[in-house]
C-alpha cells in the first residue's frame, strides 16, 4: 500500500536520527567525570629544618629547712638537734644574790614571785650548757608545771618534801644538792644560802636514758629575726615596766643597736657573768597566784603561781608589742599563745624571758 510505505520510511528515518543522537552523546562522554587538569610540577624549594628544642634545665633542689634549737628557734648548724635534755635550774634574784652567773646562756628564763615578794628564776638550758650558774636555790610549787612540758631535768638546792614530790609526780627528774647529786658547789665569796652554784654540763650528764633527748619546742618561732608576730605589728613596744610585787620591779628597755631588750631591776642594770642581761623576746603574762598552806623558814606563806589556766599578756619583740592570750590545759602541756583574735603567735628566733605577773597584785605598762 502506498500510504503504508510512506509511514514505514518515516519511522526508519526517526530511528536513524535517534541512533545518531545516542552515538553523539556517547562520544561526548555524558555522565562520566571530566578528565583531571594537567598539573605542572613546581620547582624544588629548600625547607629550613626546625631548631632543636632547648634542653630542659634541671630545677635546683629546694634548700632543706635548717635544723633549729627547739627552745630558741635558732639554727643549730648541724643535721640534727644534739641529743641532750632541757636542764632547768632554780636561780635566786634577791639583792644578796646579784649579780648572778650563767643567765645569759639560757634559752628561756621564767621570772616568778616567791615569799616576801622577791622573785626567782627558772632558767632553762639546751642550746648552751654553761659550766657555772647560780646562785641555785630551792624548788617552789609552780616549778613542776613550768618544767614538765620539756620532759627534762630540774636542778635545785633542795626544798620542802611536798614540793619535791610534786616534781616527781610531774614526771620531771630532780637533781638536788641536798640529795647528794654531783654538779653543785659552794662559793666562798658569798654567805649561805646565797652561795650555791652548779654546772649545767654536769646536770645534763645525769639525765636518765629516757630524758637524754631534745625537748619539744615550747613556743613557735618565725624562720628569721624580724618575722615574728610582734615584730610585724604596728604598735610600739620600747619599754615594758613590770611590777611583780612591791619588792620587785623589772624593766625591759629596747636597744636598737643590738636589737634586743636590756633588763633592769628597777633602775639598776641586771648583770650576769659580767654583762647586762638581754632578751630577743619578752613575754609578760597575767597569772593567778594564791598562798599555799606551807611557810618558809622565816614564817612567810609560800605562794603558788597558777600555771594551769588562761589569761592575757603582751609580747615584745624588735621594739614592737602585741597583745596576746595564753592558755595551758594541764601540768604537762605547754602554754599556747594566740592573738586576741585567736591566731597563732610566733616569736623571733632567739632567747625568751617570761614575766609571770600576779593578776591581783601585779601590773605592767608598755610604751
mmCIF file of C-alpha atoms in Angstrom:
data_model
loop_
_atom_site.group_PDB
_atom_site.id
_atom_site.type_symbol
_atom_site.label_atom_id
_atom_site.label_comp_id
_atom_site.label_asym_id
_atom_site.label_seq_id
_atom_site.Cartn_x
_atom_site.Cartn_y
_atom_site.Cartn_z
ATOM 1 C CA UNK A 1 0.000 0.000 0.000
ATOM 2 C CA UNK A 2 1.388 3.453 -0.941
ATOM 3 C CA UNK A 3 0.373 5.024 2.401
ATOM 4 C CA UNK A 4 1.928 2.223 4.451
ATOM 5 C CA UNK A 5 5.192 2.527 2.569
ATOM 6 C CA UNK A 6 5.473 6.243 3.383
ATOM 7 C CA UNK A 7 4.811 5.718 7.053
ATOM 8 C CA UNK A 8 7.460 2.977 7.182
ATOM 9 C CA UNK A 9 10.008 5.196 5.558
ATOM 10 C CA UNK A 10 9.340 7.992 8.066
ATOM 11 C CA UNK A 11 9.677 5.583 11.004
ATOM 12 C CA UNK A 12 13.014 4.366 9.758
ATOM 13 C CA UNK A 13 14.265 7.925 9.402
ATOM 14 C CA UNK A 14 13.291 8.754 13.018
ATOM 15 C CA UNK A 15 15.015 5.609 14.270
ATOM 16 C CA UNK A 16 18.121 6.561 12.370
ATOM 17 C CA UNK A 17 18.118 10.067 13.910
ATOM 18 C CA UNK A 18 17.749 8.633 17.449
ATOM 19 C CA UNK A 19 20.641 6.297 16.850
ATOM 20 C CA UNK A 20 22.796 9.149 15.615
ATOM 21 C CA UNK A 21 21.908 11.195 18.715
ATOM 22 C CA UNK A 22 22.811 8.326 21.032
ATOM 23 C CA UNK A 23 26.128 7.864 19.327
ATOM 24 C CA UNK A 24 26.854 11.598 19.667
ATOM 25 C CA UNK A 25 26.036 11.521 23.356
ATOM 26 C CA UNK A 26 28.318 8.562 23.938
ATOM 27 C CA UNK A 27 31.068 10.303 22.027
ATOM 28 C CA UNK A 28 30.743 13.384 24.279
ATOM 29 C CA UNK A 29 31.113 11.208 27.425
ATOM 30 C CA UNK A 30 27.923 12.472 29.083
ATOM 31 C CA UNK A 31 27.565 11.030 32.609
ATOM 32 C CA UNK A 32 31.323 10.382 33.131
ATOM 33 C CA UNK A 33 33.715 12.538 35.282
ATOM 34 C CA UNK A 34 35.755 15.124 33.491
ATOM 35 C CA UNK A 35 39.398 14.387 32.920
ATOM 36 C CA UNK A 36 41.632 15.878 35.621
ATOM 37 C CA UNK A 37 43.527 19.068 34.769
ATOM 38 C CA UNK A 38 47.126 18.856 33.778
ATOM 39 C CA UNK A 39 49.388 19.727 36.783
ATOM 40 C CA UNK A 40 52.802 21.241 36.217
ATOM 41 C CA UNK A 41 55.340 20.257 38.921
ATOM 42 C CA UNK A 42 56.697 23.208 40.993
ATOM 43 C CA UNK A 43 60.423 23.650 41.258
ATOM 44 C CA UNK A 44 62.107 22.192 44.425
ATOM 45 C CA UNK A 45 62.161 24.658 47.375
ATOM 46 C CA UNK A 46 64.561 24.224 50.312
ATOM 47 C CA UNK A 47 62.551 23.913 53.561
ATOM 48 C CA UNK A 48 64.536 25.064 56.622
ATOM 49 C CA UNK A 49 64.878 22.477 59.388
ATOM 50 C CA UNK A 50 63.247 23.293 62.738
ATOM 51 C CA UNK A 51 65.684 24.238 65.500
ATOM 52 C CA UNK A 52 66.083 21.530 68.148
ATOM 53 C CA UNK A 53 64.245 22.298 71.407
ATOM 54 C CA UNK A 54 66.242 23.816 74.242
ATOM 55 C CA UNK A 55 67.453 21.177 76.625
ATOM 56 C CA UNK A 56 65.374 21.032 79.824
ATOM 57 C CA UNK A 57 67.434 22.550 82.585
ATOM 58 C CA UNK A 58 67.280 20.598 85.840
ATOM 59 C CA UNK A 59 65.493 22.580 88.535
ATOM 60 C CA UNK A 60 67.578 23.294 91.626
ATOM 61 C CA UNK A 61 66.548 21.256 94.621
ATOM 62 C CA UNK A 62 64.864 23.339 97.315
ATOM 63 C CA UNK A 63 67.157 24.063 100.209
ATOM 64 C CA UNK A 64 66.256 21.973 103.242
ATOM 65 C CA UNK A 65 64.920 23.853 106.224
ATOM 66 C CA UNK A 66 67.688 24.411 108.764
ATOM 67 C CA UNK A 67 67.610 22.351 111.933
ATOM 68 C CA UNK A 68 66.838 24.686 114.844
ATOM 69 C CA UNK A 69 67.195 24.529 118.600
ATOM 70 C CA UNK A 70 63.733 23.698 119.961
ATOM 71 C CA UNK A 71 63.858 26.216 122.814
ATOM 72 C CA UNK A 72 65.011 29.281 120.875
ATOM 73 C CA UNK A 73 64.344 28.658 117.167
ATOM 74 C CA UNK A 74 67.925 29.428 116.098
ATOM 75 C CA UNK A 75 69.757 27.161 113.597
ATOM 76 C CA UNK A 76 71.934 24.503 115.207
ATOM 77 C CA UNK A 77 74.372 24.329 112.280
ATOM 78 C CA UNK A 78 74.067 20.539 112.430
ATOM 79 C CA UNK A 79 71.981 17.911 110.670
ATOM 80 C CA UNK A 80 70.012 17.175 113.822
ATOM 81 C CA UNK A 81 69.498 18.598 117.276
ATOM 82 C CA UNK A 82 72.115 17.262 119.692
ATOM 83 C CA UNK A 83 70.667 14.539 121.884
ATOM 84 C CA UNK A 84 70.725 16.298 125.228
ATOM 85 C CA UNK A 85 67.897 17.267 127.558
ATOM 86 C CA UNK A 86 66.471 20.576 128.654
ATOM 87 C CA UNK A 87 68.026 21.464 132.008
ATOM 88 C CA UNK A 88 66.064 23.890 134.181
ATOM 89 C CA UNK A 89 67.866 25.490 137.127
ATOM 90 C CA UNK A 90 66.249 27.380 140.014
ATOM 91 C CA UNK A 91 68.174 30.648 140.450
ATOM 92 C CA UNK A 92 67.773 33.332 143.102
ATOM 93 C CA UNK A 93 67.123 37.053 142.465
ATOM 94 C CA UNK A 94 67.292 38.649 145.895
ATOM 95 C CA UNK A 95 69.623 41.610 146.349
ATOM 96 C CA UNK A 96 72.116 39.296 148.071
ATOM 97 C CA UNK A 97 72.152 37.022 145.010
ATOM 98 C CA UNK A 98 73.143 39.689 142.491
ATOM 99 C CA UNK A 99 74.940 39.613 140.159
ATOM 100 C CA UNK A 100 74.088 36.120 139.004
ATOM 101 C CA UNK A 101 76.073 33.763 136.787
ATOM 102 C CA UNK A 102 75.140 31.965 133.578
ATOM 103 C CA UNK A 103 71.734 33.514 132.937
ATOM 104 C CA UNK A 104 72.650 34.955 129.532
ATOM 105 C CA UNK A 105 73.250 31.446 128.136
ATOM 106 C CA UNK A 106 69.691 30.294 128.927
ATOM 107 C CA UNK A 107 67.233 29.687 126.094
ATOM 108 C CA UNK A 108 64.206 30.585 128.250
ATOM 109 C CA UNK A 109 64.037 32.255 131.664
ATOM 110 C CA UNK A 110 60.832 32.394 133.728
ATOM 111 C CA UNK A 111 60.570 35.033 136.472
ATOM 112 C CA UNK A 112 58.152 34.285 139.314
ATOM 113 C CA UNK A 113 57.175 35.806 142.659
ATOM 114 C CA UNK A 114 58.016 33.847 145.802
ATOM 115 C CA UNK A 115 57.537 34.577 149.530
ATOM 116 C CA UNK A 116 58.246 38.103 150.645
ATOM 117 C CA UNK A 117 57.551 39.415 147.138
ATOM 118 C CA UNK A 118 61.081 38.768 145.864
ATOM 119 C CA UNK A 119 61.484 36.989 142.550
ATOM 120 C CA UNK A 120 63.270 33.831 141.461
ATOM 121 C CA UNK A 121 64.112 32.418 138.062
ATOM 122 C CA UNK A 122 63.665 29.110 136.343
ATOM 123 C CA UNK A 123 66.438 29.271 133.740
ATOM 124 C CA UNK A 124 66.238 26.608 131.021
ATOM 125 C CA UNK A 125 69.279 25.477 129.026
ATOM 126 C CA UNK A 126 69.617 23.254 125.983
ATOM 127 C CA UNK A 127 71.448 25.052 123.175
ATOM 128 C CA UNK A 128 74.255 26.060 125.577
ATOM 129 C CA UNK A 129 75.415 24.290 128.715
ATOM 130 C CA UNK A 130 77.412 26.716 130.879
ATOM 131 C CA UNK A 131 79.840 25.432 133.466
ATOM 132 C CA UNK A 132 78.653 27.820 136.178
ATOM 133 C CA UNK A 133 75.149 29.065 137.026
ATOM 134 C CA UNK A 134 73.724 30.456 140.218
ATOM 135 C CA UNK A 135 73.101 31.159 142.956
ATOM 136 C CA UNK A 136 70.978 27.987 142.950
ATOM 137 C CA UNK A 137 68.040 27.891 145.364
ATOM 138 C CA UNK A 138 65.155 25.663 146.385
ATOM 139 C CA UNK A 139 62.146 24.427 144.448
ATOM 140 C CA UNK A 140 58.718 26.101 144.597
ATOM 141 C CA UNK A 141 55.150 24.813 143.960
ATOM 142 C CA UNK A 142 54.816 26.311 140.443
ATOM 143 C CA UNK A 143 58.082 24.883 139.115
ATOM 144 C CA UNK A 144 56.780 21.444 138.043
ATOM 145 C CA UNK A 145 54.176 22.979 135.715
ATOM 146 C CA UNK A 146 56.837 25.218 134.131
ATOM 147 C CA UNK A 147 59.322 22.408 133.567
ATOM 148 C CA UNK A 148 57.111 19.351 132.904
ATOM 149 C CA UNK A 149 56.323 20.117 129.217
ATOM 150 C CA UNK A 150 60.053 19.934 128.403
ATOM 151 C CA UNK A 151 60.355 16.395 129.846
ATOM 152 C CA UNK A 152 63.826 17.113 131.206
ATOM 153 C CA UNK A 153 65.665 17.921 134.435
ATOM 154 C CA UNK A 154 65.084 20.423 137.237
ATOM 155 C CA UNK A 155 68.199 21.252 139.273
ATOM 156 C CA UNK A 156 67.770 22.939 142.657
ATOM 157 C CA UNK A 157 69.365 23.018 146.090
ATOM 158 C CA UNK A 158 66.503 21.347 147.978
ATOM 159 C CA UNK A 159 63.014 22.177 149.179
ATOM 160 C CA UNK A 160 60.073 21.150 151.297
ATOM 161 C CA UNK A 161 59.118 17.474 150.815
ATOM 162 C CA UNK A 162 55.673 18.182 149.268
ATOM 163 C CA UNK A 163 57.270 20.401 146.609
ATOM 164 C CA UNK A 164 59.934 17.816 145.812
ATOM 165 C CA UNK A 165 57.310 15.095 145.489
ATOM 166 C CA UNK A 166 55.349 17.318 143.112
ATOM 167 C CA UNK A 167 58.379 17.441 140.786
ATOM 168 C CA UNK A 168 58.453 13.643 140.550
ATOM 169 C CA UNK A 169 54.685 13.472 140.132
ATOM 170 C CA UNK A 170 55.019 15.796 137.135
ATOM 171 C CA UNK A 171 57.484 13.274 135.618
ATOM 172 C CA UNK A 172 60.425 15.645 135.915
ATOM 173 C CA UNK A 173 63.824 14.356 137.037
ATOM 174 C CA UNK A 174 65.213 16.125 140.110
ATOM 175 C CA UNK A 175 68.916 16.862 140.527
ATOM 176 C CA UNK A 176 69.497 18.295 144.001
ATOM 177 C CA UNK A 177 72.373 19.319 146.196
ATOM 178 C CA UNK A 178 70.558 18.115 149.318
ATOM 179 C CA UNK A 179 70.140 14.744 147.618
ATOM 180 C CA UNK A 180 73.890 14.418 147.119
ATOM 181 C CA UNK A 181 73.807 14.748 143.326
ATOM 182 C CA UNK A 182 77.033 15.937 141.671
ATOM 183 C CA UNK A 183 77.468 19.283 139.943
ATOM 184 C CA UNK A 184 76.927 21.608 142.940
ATOM 185 C CA UNK A 185 79.459 23.625 144.907
ATOM 186 C CA UNK A 186 79.531 26.406 147.459
ATOM 187 C CA UNK A 187 81.389 29.640 146.792
ATOM 188 C CA UNK A 188 83.486 31.282 149.480
ATOM 189 C CA UNK A 189 82.710 34.721 148.056
ATOM 190 C CA UNK A 190 79.191 34.852 149.494
ATOM 191 C CA UNK A 191 77.349 33.904 152.628
ATOM 192 C CA UNK A 192 74.979 30.941 152.726
ATOM 193 C CA UNK A 193 72.379 30.339 151.426
ATOM 194 C CA UNK A 194 73.259 32.650 148.511
ATOM 195 C CA UNK A 195 76.453 30.805 147.594
ATOM 196 C CA UNK A 196 75.374 27.586 145.850
ATOM 197 C CA UNK A 197 76.440 27.273 142.213
ATOM 198 C CA UNK A 198 76.048 24.482 139.709
ATOM 199 C CA UNK A 199 77.314 23.141 136.390
ATOM 200 C CA UNK A 200 74.652 22.701 133.700
ATOM 201 C CA UNK A 201 77.023 20.367 131.870
ATOM 202 C CA UNK A 202 77.181 18.114 134.911
ATOM 203 C CA UNK A 203 73.413 18.240 135.388
ATOM 204 C CA UNK A 204 72.811 17.249 131.750
ATOM 205 C CA UNK A 205 75.080 14.206 132.071
ATOM 206 C CA UNK A 206 72.888 12.912 134.901
ATOM 207 C CA UNK A 207 69.805 12.668 132.687
ATOM 208 C CA UNK A 208 68.157 9.258 132.747
ATOM 209 C CA UNK A 209 68.232 7.353 129.465
ATOM 210 C CA UNK A 210 64.662 8.306 128.581
ATOM 211 C CA UNK A 211 65.439 12.013 129.093
ATOM 212 C CA UNK A 212 68.699 12.267 127.162
ATOM 213 C CA UNK A 213 66.806 13.614 124.148
ATOM 214 C CA UNK A 214 65.993 17.105 122.868
ATOM 215 C CA UNK A 215 62.890 18.714 124.387
ATOM 216 C CA UNK A 216 59.810 19.569 122.346
ATOM 217 C CA UNK A 217 59.508 23.207 121.324
ATOM 218 C CA UNK A 218 57.631 25.289 123.907
ATOM 219 C CA UNK A 219 56.722 28.161 121.580
ATOM 220 C CA UNK A 220 56.509 28.722 117.826
ATOM 221 C CA UNK A 221 59.331 30.631 116.132
ATOM 222 C CA UNK A 222 59.497 32.516 112.838
ATOM 223 C CA UNK A 223 62.082 31.480 110.259
ATOM 224 C CA UNK A 224 64.064 34.710 110.591
ATOM 225 C CA UNK A 225 64.582 37.577 113.006
ATOM 226 C CA UNK A 226 62.055 40.318 112.288
ATOM 227 C CA UNK A 227 59.350 37.919 111.068
ATOM 228 C CA UNK A 228 57.755 37.126 114.425
ATOM 229 C CA UNK A 229 54.193 38.160 115.179
ATOM 230 C CA UNK A 230 55.109 41.067 117.449
ATOM 231 C CA UNK A 231 57.952 42.251 115.217
ATOM 232 C CA UNK A 232 55.489 42.710 112.343
ATOM 233 C CA UNK A 233 52.949 44.556 114.475
ATOM 234 C CA UNK A 234 52.498 48.350 114.257
ATOM 235 C CA UNK A 235 52.300 49.054 117.985
ATOM 236 C CA UNK A 236 55.468 50.375 119.594
ATOM 237 C CA UNK A 237 56.933 48.430 122.483
ATOM 238 C CA UNK A 238 60.170 50.104 123.534
ATOM 239 C CA UNK A 239 59.727 49.670 127.287
ATOM 240 C CA UNK A 240 57.983 47.090 129.464
ATOM 241 C CA UNK A 241 57.726 48.286 133.066
ATOM 242 C CA UNK A 242 56.634 45.235 135.093
ATOM 243 C CA UNK A 243 55.567 45.425 138.746
ATOM 244 C CA UNK A 244 55.757 41.876 140.033
ATOM 245 C CA UNK A 245 55.334 42.932 143.664
ATOM 246 C CA UNK A 246 56.168 45.841 145.977
ATOM 247 C CA UNK A 247 59.616 44.255 146.309
ATOM 248 C CA UNK A 248 60.352 43.578 142.625
ATOM 249 C CA UNK A 249 60.079 45.888 139.646
ATOM 250 C CA UNK A 250 61.525 44.512 136.390
ATOM 251 C CA UNK A 251 62.077 46.863 133.449
ATOM 252 C CA UNK A 252 62.943 45.916 129.861
ATOM 253 C CA UNK A 253 64.264 48.602 127.500
ATOM 254 C CA UNK A 254 64.632 48.240 123.727
ATOM 255 C CA UNK A 255 68.167 48.717 122.386
ATOM 256 C CA UNK A 256 68.103 49.287 118.623
ATOM 257 C CA UNK A 257 71.853 48.736 118.261
ATOM 258 C CA UNK A 258 71.680 45.118 119.469
ATOM 259 C CA UNK A 259 68.008 44.592 118.519
ATOM 260 C CA UNK A 260 67.377 43.199 121.992
ATOM 261 C CA UNK A 261 65.772 44.288 125.263
ATOM 262 C CA UNK A 262 68.078 45.126 128.177
ATOM 263 C CA UNK A 263 66.916 44.116 131.662
ATOM 264 C CA UNK A 264 66.889 46.268 134.796
ATOM 265 C CA UNK A 265 65.962 45.598 138.426
ATOM 266 C CA UNK A 266 64.195 48.905 138.899
ATOM 267 C CA UNK A 267 66.705 51.385 137.514
ATOM 268 C CA UNK A 268 69.750 49.167 138.094
ATOM 269 C CA UNK A 269 71.090 47.121 135.154
ATOM 270 C CA UNK A 270 70.687 43.377 135.706
ATOM 271 C CA UNK A 271 74.121 41.768 135.419
ATOM 272 C CA UNK A 272 75.071 38.136 134.871
ATOM 273 C CA UNK A 273 78.619 36.883 134.284
ATOM 274 C CA UNK A 274 79.807 40.462 133.780
ATOM 275 C CA UNK A 275 77.250 41.533 131.130
ATOM 276 C CA UNK A 276 73.819 43.114 131.230
ATOM 277 C CA UNK A 277 71.033 40.632 130.652
ATOM 278 C CA UNK A 278 69.319 40.921 127.265
ATOM 279 C CA UNK A 279 66.388 39.209 125.577
ATOM 280 C CA UNK A 280 65.293 38.861 121.981
ATOM 281 C CA UNK A 281 61.703 38.286 123.134
ATOM 282 C CA UNK A 282 59.934 39.385 126.322
ATOM 283 C CA UNK A 283 56.599 37.767 127.193
ATOM 284 C CA UNK A 284 54.528 39.255 130.021
ATOM 285 C CA UNK A 285 51.669 37.057 131.279
ATOM 286 C CA UNK A 286 48.905 37.780 133.758
ATOM 287 C CA UNK A 287 48.570 34.795 136.133
ATOM 288 C CA UNK A 288 46.585 33.888 139.223
ATOM 289 C CA UNK A 289 48.540 33.472 142.430
ATOM 290 C CA UNK A 290 47.488 32.058 145.786
ATOM 291 C CA UNK A 291 49.186 31.320 149.083
ATOM 292 C CA UNK A 292 49.689 27.666 149.957
ATOM 293 C CA UNK A 293 49.405 26.259 153.477
ATOM 294 C CA UNK A 294 53.196 25.991 153.635
ATOM 295 C CA UNK A 295 55.610 28.564 155.044
ATOM 296 C CA UNK A 296 59.291 29.275 154.550
ATOM 297 C CA UNK A 297 61.803 29.235 157.463
ATOM 298 C CA UNK A 298 61.015 32.873 158.228
ATOM 299 C CA UNK A 299 57.312 32.068 158.611
ATOM 300 C CA UNK A 300 56.161 33.765 155.396
ATOM 301 C CA UNK A 301 53.493 31.892 153.406
ATOM 302 C CA UNK A 302 54.750 30.224 150.234
ATOM 303 C CA UNK A 303 52.768 31.469 147.205
ATOM 304 C CA UNK A 304 51.974 29.420 144.126
ATOM 305 C CA UNK A 305 51.551 30.820 140.635
ATOM 306 C CA UNK A 306 48.679 29.027 138.902
ATOM 307 C CA UNK A 307 50.246 27.858 135.649
ATOM 308 C CA UNK A 308 47.272 25.766 134.514
ATOM 309 C CA UNK A 309 44.609 28.144 133.268
ATOM 310 C CA UNK A 310 44.393 31.068 130.867
ATOM 311 C CA UNK A 311 44.795 34.798 130.708
ATOM 312 C CA UNK A 312 46.065 37.791 128.801
ATOM 313 C CA UNK A 313 49.511 39.169 128.173
ATOM 314 C CA UNK A 314 51.777 41.083 125.845
ATOM 315 C CA UNK A 315 54.713 40.002 123.690
ATOM 316 C CA UNK A 316 57.574 42.391 122.914
ATOM 317 C CA UNK A 317 59.962 41.804 120.027
ATOM 318 C CA UNK A 318 62.147 44.152 117.984
ATOM 319 C CA UNK A 319 60.733 47.305 119.562
ATOM 320 C CA UNK A 320 57.129 46.276 118.880
ATOM 321 C CA UNK A 321 54.367 44.966 121.126
ATOM 322 C CA UNK A 322 51.480 42.572 120.524
ATOM 323 C CA UNK A 323 48.606 41.800 122.884
ATOM 324 C CA UNK A 324 48.231 38.054 123.334
ATOM 325 C CA UNK A 325 46.139 35.438 125.088
ATOM 326 C CA UNK A 326 47.596 32.345 126.750
ATOM 327 C CA UNK A 327 46.232 29.005 127.889
ATOM 328 C CA UNK A 328 47.620 25.841 129.459
ATOM 329 C CA UNK A 329 45.409 22.776 129.835
ATOM 330 C CA UNK A 330 47.463 20.519 132.101
ATOM 331 C CA UNK A 331 50.684 20.478 134.107
ATOM 332 C CA UNK A 332 52.435 18.504 131.370
ATOM 333 C CA UNK A 333 51.104 20.613 128.499
ATOM 334 C CA UNK A 334 52.899 23.635 127.095
ATOM 335 C CA UNK A 335 51.488 27.161 127.019
ATOM 336 C CA UNK A 336 49.574 28.051 123.857
ATOM 337 C CA UNK A 337 49.904 31.642 122.652
ATOM 338 C CA UNK A 338 47.412 33.344 120.336
ATOM 339 C CA UNK A 339 46.476 36.850 119.352
ATOM 340 C CA UNK A 340 43.362 38.284 120.965
ATOM 341 C CA UNK A 341 41.622 37.251 117.737
ATOM 342 C CA UNK A 342 42.710 33.635 118.108
ATOM 343 C CA UNK A 343 45.523 33.472 115.533
ATOM 344 C CA UNK A 344 48.724 31.596 116.437
ATOM 345 C CA UNK A 345 51.664 33.689 117.629
ATOM 346 C CA UNK A 346 55.307 33.199 116.640
ATOM 347 C CA UNK A 347 58.444 34.593 118.272
ATOM 348 C CA UNK A 348 61.626 35.843 116.660
ATOM 349 C CA UNK A 349 64.455 33.273 116.837
ATOM 350 C CA UNK A 350 66.429 33.967 119.995
ATOM 351 C CA UNK A 351 66.182 33.808 123.768
ATOM 352 C CA UNK A 352 62.977 34.484 125.686
ATOM 353 C CA UNK A 353 62.188 35.889 129.124
ATOM 354 C CA UNK A 354 58.733 35.218 130.581
ATOM 355 C CA UNK A 355 57.403 37.508 133.311
ATOM 356 C CA UNK A 356 54.686 35.833 135.438
ATOM 357 C CA UNK A 357 52.753 38.803 136.839
ATOM 358 C CA UNK A 358 50.269 38.177 139.696
ATOM 359 C CA UNK A 359 46.855 39.153 138.411
ATOM 360 C CA UNK A 360 45.577 40.767 141.614
ATOM 361 C CA UNK A 361 48.731 42.417 142.942
ATOM 362 C CA UNK A 362 50.996 42.975 139.923
ATOM 363 C CA UNK A 363 50.831 45.201 136.853
ATOM 364 C CA UNK A 364 52.709 46.248 133.736
ATOM 365 C CA UNK A 365 52.928 49.186 131.390
ATOM 366 C CA UNK A 366 54.205 49.086 127.801
ATOM 367 C CA UNK A 367 55.218 52.192 125.891
#
